[in-house]
mmCIF file of C-alpha atoms in Angstrom:
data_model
loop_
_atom_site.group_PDB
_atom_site.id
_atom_site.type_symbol
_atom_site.label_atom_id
_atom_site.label_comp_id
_atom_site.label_asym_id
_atom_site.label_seq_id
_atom_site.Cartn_x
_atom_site.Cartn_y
_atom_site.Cartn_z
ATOM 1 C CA UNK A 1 0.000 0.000 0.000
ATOM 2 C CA UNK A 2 1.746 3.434 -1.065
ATOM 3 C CA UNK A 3 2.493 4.499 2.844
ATOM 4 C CA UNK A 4 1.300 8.745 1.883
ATOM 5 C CA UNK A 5 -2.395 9.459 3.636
ATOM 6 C CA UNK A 6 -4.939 11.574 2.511
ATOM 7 C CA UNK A 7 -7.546 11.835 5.703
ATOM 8 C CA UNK A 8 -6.761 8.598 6.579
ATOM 9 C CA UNK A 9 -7.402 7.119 3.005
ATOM 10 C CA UNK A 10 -4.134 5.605 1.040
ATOM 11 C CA UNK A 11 -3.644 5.649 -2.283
ATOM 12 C CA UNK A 12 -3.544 1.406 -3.181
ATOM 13 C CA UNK A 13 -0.913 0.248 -5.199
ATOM 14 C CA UNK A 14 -2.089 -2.652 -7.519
ATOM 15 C CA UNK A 15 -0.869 -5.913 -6.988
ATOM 16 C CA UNK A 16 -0.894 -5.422 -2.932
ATOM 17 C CA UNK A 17 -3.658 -7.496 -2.319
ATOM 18 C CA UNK A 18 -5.570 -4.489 -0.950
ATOM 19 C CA UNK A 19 -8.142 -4.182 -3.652
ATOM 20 C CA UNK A 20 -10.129 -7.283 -3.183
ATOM 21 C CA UNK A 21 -12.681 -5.750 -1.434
ATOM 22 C CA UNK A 22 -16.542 -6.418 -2.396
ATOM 23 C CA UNK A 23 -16.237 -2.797 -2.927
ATOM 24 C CA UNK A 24 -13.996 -2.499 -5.587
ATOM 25 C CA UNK A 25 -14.520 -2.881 -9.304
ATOM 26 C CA UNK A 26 -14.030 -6.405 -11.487
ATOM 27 C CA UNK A 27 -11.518 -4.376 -13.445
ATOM 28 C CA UNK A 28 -9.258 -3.021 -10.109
ATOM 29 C CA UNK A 29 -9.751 -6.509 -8.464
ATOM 30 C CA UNK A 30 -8.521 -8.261 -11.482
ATOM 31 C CA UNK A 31 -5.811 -6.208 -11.913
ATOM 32 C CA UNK A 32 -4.797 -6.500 -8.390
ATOM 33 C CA UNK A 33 -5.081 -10.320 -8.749
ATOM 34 C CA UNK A 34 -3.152 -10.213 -12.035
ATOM 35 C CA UNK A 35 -0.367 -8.235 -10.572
ATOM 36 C CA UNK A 36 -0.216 -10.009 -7.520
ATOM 37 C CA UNK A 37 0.121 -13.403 -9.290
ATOM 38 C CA UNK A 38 3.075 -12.201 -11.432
ATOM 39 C CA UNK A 39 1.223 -11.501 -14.555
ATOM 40 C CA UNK A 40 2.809 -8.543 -16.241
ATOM 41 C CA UNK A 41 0.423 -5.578 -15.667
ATOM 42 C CA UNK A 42 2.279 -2.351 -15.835
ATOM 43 C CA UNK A 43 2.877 -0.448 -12.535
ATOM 44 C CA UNK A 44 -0.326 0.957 -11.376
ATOM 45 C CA UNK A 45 -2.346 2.610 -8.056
ATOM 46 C CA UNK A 46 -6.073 2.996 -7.262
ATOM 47 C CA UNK A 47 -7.196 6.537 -6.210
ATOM 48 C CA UNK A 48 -10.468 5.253 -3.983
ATOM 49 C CA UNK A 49 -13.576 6.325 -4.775
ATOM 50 C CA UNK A 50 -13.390 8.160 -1.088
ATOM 51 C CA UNK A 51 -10.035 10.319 -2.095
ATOM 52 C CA UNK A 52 -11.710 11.501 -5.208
ATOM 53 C CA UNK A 53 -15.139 12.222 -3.405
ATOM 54 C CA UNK A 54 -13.584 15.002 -1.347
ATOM 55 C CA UNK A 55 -11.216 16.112 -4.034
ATOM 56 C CA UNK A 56 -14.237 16.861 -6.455
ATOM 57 C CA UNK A 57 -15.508 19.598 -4.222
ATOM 58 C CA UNK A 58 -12.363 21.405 -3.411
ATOM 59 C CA UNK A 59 -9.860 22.981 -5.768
ATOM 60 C CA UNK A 60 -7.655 20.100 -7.577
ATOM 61 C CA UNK A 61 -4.696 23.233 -7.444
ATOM 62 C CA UNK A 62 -2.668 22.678 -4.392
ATOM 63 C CA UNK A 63 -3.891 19.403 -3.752
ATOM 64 C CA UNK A 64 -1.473 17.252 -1.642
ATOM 65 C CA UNK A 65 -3.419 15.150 -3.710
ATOM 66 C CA UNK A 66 -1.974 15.869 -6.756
ATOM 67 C CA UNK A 67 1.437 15.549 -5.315
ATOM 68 C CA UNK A 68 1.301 12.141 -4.022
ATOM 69 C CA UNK A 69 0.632 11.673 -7.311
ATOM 70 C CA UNK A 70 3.267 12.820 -8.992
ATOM 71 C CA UNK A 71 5.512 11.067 -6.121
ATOM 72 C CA UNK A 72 4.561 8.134 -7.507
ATOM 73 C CA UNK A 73 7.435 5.440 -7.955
ATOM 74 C CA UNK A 74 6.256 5.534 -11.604
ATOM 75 C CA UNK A 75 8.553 6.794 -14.205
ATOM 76 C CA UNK A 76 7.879 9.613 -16.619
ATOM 77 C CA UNK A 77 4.199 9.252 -17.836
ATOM 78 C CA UNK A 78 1.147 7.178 -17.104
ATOM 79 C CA UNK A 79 -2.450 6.645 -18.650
ATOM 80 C CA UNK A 80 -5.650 7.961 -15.941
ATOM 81 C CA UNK A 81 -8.331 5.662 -16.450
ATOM 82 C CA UNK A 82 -12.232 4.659 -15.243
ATOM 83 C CA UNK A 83 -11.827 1.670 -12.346
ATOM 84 C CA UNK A 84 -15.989 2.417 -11.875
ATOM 85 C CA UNK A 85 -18.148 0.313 -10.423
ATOM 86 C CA UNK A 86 -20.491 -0.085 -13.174
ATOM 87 C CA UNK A 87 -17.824 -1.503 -15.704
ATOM 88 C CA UNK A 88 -16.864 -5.028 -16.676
ATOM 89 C CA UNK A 89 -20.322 -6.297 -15.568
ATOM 90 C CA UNK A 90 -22.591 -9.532 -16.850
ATOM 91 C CA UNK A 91 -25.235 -7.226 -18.165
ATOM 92 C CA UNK A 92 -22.902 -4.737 -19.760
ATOM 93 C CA UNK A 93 -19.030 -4.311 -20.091
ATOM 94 C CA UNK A 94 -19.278 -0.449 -21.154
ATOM 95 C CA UNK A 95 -15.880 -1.019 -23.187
ATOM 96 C CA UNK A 96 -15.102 2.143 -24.464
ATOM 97 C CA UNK A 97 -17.960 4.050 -22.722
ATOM 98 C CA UNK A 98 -15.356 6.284 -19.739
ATOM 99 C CA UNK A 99 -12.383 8.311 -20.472
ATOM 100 C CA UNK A 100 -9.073 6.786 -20.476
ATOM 101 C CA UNK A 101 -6.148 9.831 -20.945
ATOM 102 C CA UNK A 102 -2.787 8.364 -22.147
ATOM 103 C CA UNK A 103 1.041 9.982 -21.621
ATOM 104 C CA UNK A 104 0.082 11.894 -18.743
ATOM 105 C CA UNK A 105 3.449 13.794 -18.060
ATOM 106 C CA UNK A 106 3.685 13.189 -13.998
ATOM 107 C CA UNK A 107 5.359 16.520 -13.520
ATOM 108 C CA UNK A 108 3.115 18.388 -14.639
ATOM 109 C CA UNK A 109 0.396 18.749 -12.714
ATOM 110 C CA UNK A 110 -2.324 20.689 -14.981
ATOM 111 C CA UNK A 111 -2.027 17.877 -17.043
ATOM 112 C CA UNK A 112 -3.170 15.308 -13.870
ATOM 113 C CA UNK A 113 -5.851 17.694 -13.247
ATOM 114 C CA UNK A 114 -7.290 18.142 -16.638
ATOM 115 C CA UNK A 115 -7.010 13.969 -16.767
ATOM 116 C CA UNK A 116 -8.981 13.256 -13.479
ATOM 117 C CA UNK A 117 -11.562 15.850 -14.220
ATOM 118 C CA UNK A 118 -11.771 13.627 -17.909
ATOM 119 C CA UNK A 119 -12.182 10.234 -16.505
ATOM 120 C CA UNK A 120 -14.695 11.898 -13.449
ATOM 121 C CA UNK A 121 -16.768 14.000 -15.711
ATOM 122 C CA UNK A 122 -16.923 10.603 -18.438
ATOM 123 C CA UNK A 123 -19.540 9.102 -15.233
ATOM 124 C CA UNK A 124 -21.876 11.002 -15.862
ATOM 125 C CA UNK A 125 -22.532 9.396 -18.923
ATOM 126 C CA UNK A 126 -24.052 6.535 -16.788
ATOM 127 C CA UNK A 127 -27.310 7.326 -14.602
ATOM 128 C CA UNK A 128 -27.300 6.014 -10.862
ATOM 129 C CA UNK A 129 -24.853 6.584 -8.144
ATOM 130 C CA UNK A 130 -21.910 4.224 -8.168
ATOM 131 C CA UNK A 131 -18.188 3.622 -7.058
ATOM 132 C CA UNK A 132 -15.549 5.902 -8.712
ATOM 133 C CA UNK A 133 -12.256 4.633 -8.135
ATOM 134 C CA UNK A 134 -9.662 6.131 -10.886
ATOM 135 C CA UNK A 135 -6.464 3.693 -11.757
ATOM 136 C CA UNK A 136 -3.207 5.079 -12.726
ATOM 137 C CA UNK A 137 -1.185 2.890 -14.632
ATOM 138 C CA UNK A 138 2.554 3.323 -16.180
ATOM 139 C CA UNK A 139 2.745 4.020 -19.625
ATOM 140 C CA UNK A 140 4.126 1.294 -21.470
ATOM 141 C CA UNK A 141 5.498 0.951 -25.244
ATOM 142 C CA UNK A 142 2.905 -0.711 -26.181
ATOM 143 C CA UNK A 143 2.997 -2.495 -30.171
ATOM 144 C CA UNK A 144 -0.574 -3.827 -29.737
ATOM 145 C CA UNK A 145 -3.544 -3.268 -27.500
ATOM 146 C CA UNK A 146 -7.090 -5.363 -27.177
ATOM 147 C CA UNK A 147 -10.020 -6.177 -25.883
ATOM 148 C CA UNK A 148 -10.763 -9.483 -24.269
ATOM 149 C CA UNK A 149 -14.208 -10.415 -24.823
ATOM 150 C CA UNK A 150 -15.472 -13.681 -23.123
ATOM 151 C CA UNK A 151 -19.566 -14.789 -22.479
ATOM 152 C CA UNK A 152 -20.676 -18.036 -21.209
ATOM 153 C CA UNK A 153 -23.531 -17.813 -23.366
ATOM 154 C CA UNK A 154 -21.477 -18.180 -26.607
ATOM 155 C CA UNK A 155 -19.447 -21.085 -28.358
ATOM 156 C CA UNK A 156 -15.932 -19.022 -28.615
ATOM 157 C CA UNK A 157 -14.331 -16.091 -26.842
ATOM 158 C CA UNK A 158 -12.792 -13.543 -29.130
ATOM 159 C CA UNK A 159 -10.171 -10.532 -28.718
ATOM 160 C CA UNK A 160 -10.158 -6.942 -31.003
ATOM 161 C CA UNK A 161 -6.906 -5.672 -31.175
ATOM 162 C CA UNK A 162 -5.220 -2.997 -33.008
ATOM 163 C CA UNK A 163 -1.615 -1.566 -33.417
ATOM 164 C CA UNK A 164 0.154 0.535 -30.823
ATOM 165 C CA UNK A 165 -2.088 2.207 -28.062
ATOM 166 C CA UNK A 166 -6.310 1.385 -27.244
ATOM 167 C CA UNK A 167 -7.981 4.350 -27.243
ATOM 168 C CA UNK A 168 -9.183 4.573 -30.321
ATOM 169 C CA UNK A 169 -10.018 0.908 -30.762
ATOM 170 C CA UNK A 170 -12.558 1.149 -27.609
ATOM 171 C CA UNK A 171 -13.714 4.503 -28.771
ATOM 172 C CA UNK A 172 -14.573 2.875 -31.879
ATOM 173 C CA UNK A 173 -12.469 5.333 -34.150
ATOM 174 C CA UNK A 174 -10.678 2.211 -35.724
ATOM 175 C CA UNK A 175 -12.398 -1.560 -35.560
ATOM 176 C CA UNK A 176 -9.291 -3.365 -35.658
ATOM 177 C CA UNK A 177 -8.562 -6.912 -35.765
ATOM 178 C CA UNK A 178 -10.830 -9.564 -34.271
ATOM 179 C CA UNK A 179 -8.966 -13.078 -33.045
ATOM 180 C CA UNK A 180 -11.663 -15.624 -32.377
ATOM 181 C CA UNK A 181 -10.664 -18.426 -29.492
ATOM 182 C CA UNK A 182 -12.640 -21.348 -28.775
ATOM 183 C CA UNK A 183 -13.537 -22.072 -25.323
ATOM 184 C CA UNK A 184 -12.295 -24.520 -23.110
ATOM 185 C CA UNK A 185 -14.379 -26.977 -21.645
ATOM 186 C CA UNK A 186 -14.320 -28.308 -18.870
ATOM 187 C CA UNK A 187 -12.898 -31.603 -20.036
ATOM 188 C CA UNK A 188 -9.775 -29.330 -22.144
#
């Protein structure tokens, strides 16, 4: 758990084993499992839903907010992204439906500002009141990006995929590449 408070609330660092909480979101929990399990997932941190609560009714400038941010043992830039409840659900994934910002520069923090407000502002596009836990996440070289699509009630799983970074693949700018992969049964 990254060790700086705000009001008693940490900042989580994925892969801790801290996010497994009924609370959480499939995506945060996953990644947190992933990480944890020493599946690559690039070096990321939760803001809580609790942090970001708070921090939407007060001025993001001078934030100490904002600083633990950028104190972050993450490198030079990082991707702000939707960990909200609502996602990654039975009834409905919403791929593609929140604000992800990419290349973040983490010393400058306009930039983190203008990001957070994105991704916050990009909930509204979903009625009801719900979790709104934000994900950080290292920016990585990336040569391809996907989407992992998997439903019990069909015969195969399949992945879209496109070259270089996601955003405009889940945004549906570009339709990329589709990979189909049959299921496994139980008896594969």
């Amino acid at each position: 758990m990254y060790s700086n408070k705000i009001n008693s609330i940490n900042i989580l660092q994925i892969g801790s084993g801290n996010i497994q909480s009924e609370k959480f979101s499939f995506k945060a929990k996953g990644l947190d499992l992933a990480a944890k399990k020493n599946i690559f997932v690039p070096k990321a941190y939760l803001l809580p839903h609790e942090i970001l609560n708070q921090f939407e009714s007060s001025s993001f400038q001078n934030s100490s907010l904002i600083r633990q941010i950028q104190d972050l043992p993450i490198r030079n830039s990082f991707s702000i992204r939707s960990a909200f409840a609502v996602e990654d659900q039975k009834e409905s994934s919403l791929a593609g439906m929140f604000e992800t910002v990419v290349s973040v520069d983490k010393k400058n923090p306009e930039q983190i500002i203008d990001a957070i407000k994105k991704v916050l502002e990009s909930s509204k596009r979903v009625r009801g009141g719900f979790r709104k836990d934000i994900l950080i996440m290292e920016m990585v070289a990336a040569k391809f990006s996907g989407i992992a699509f998997t439903e019990s009630e069909y015969q195969d799983d399949w992945i879209n995929w496109t070259r270089g970074l996601g955003p405009k693949l889940v945004s549906g700018e570009v339709s990329g590449e589709v990979i189909s992969i049959p299921k496994s049964r139980n008896w594969d």
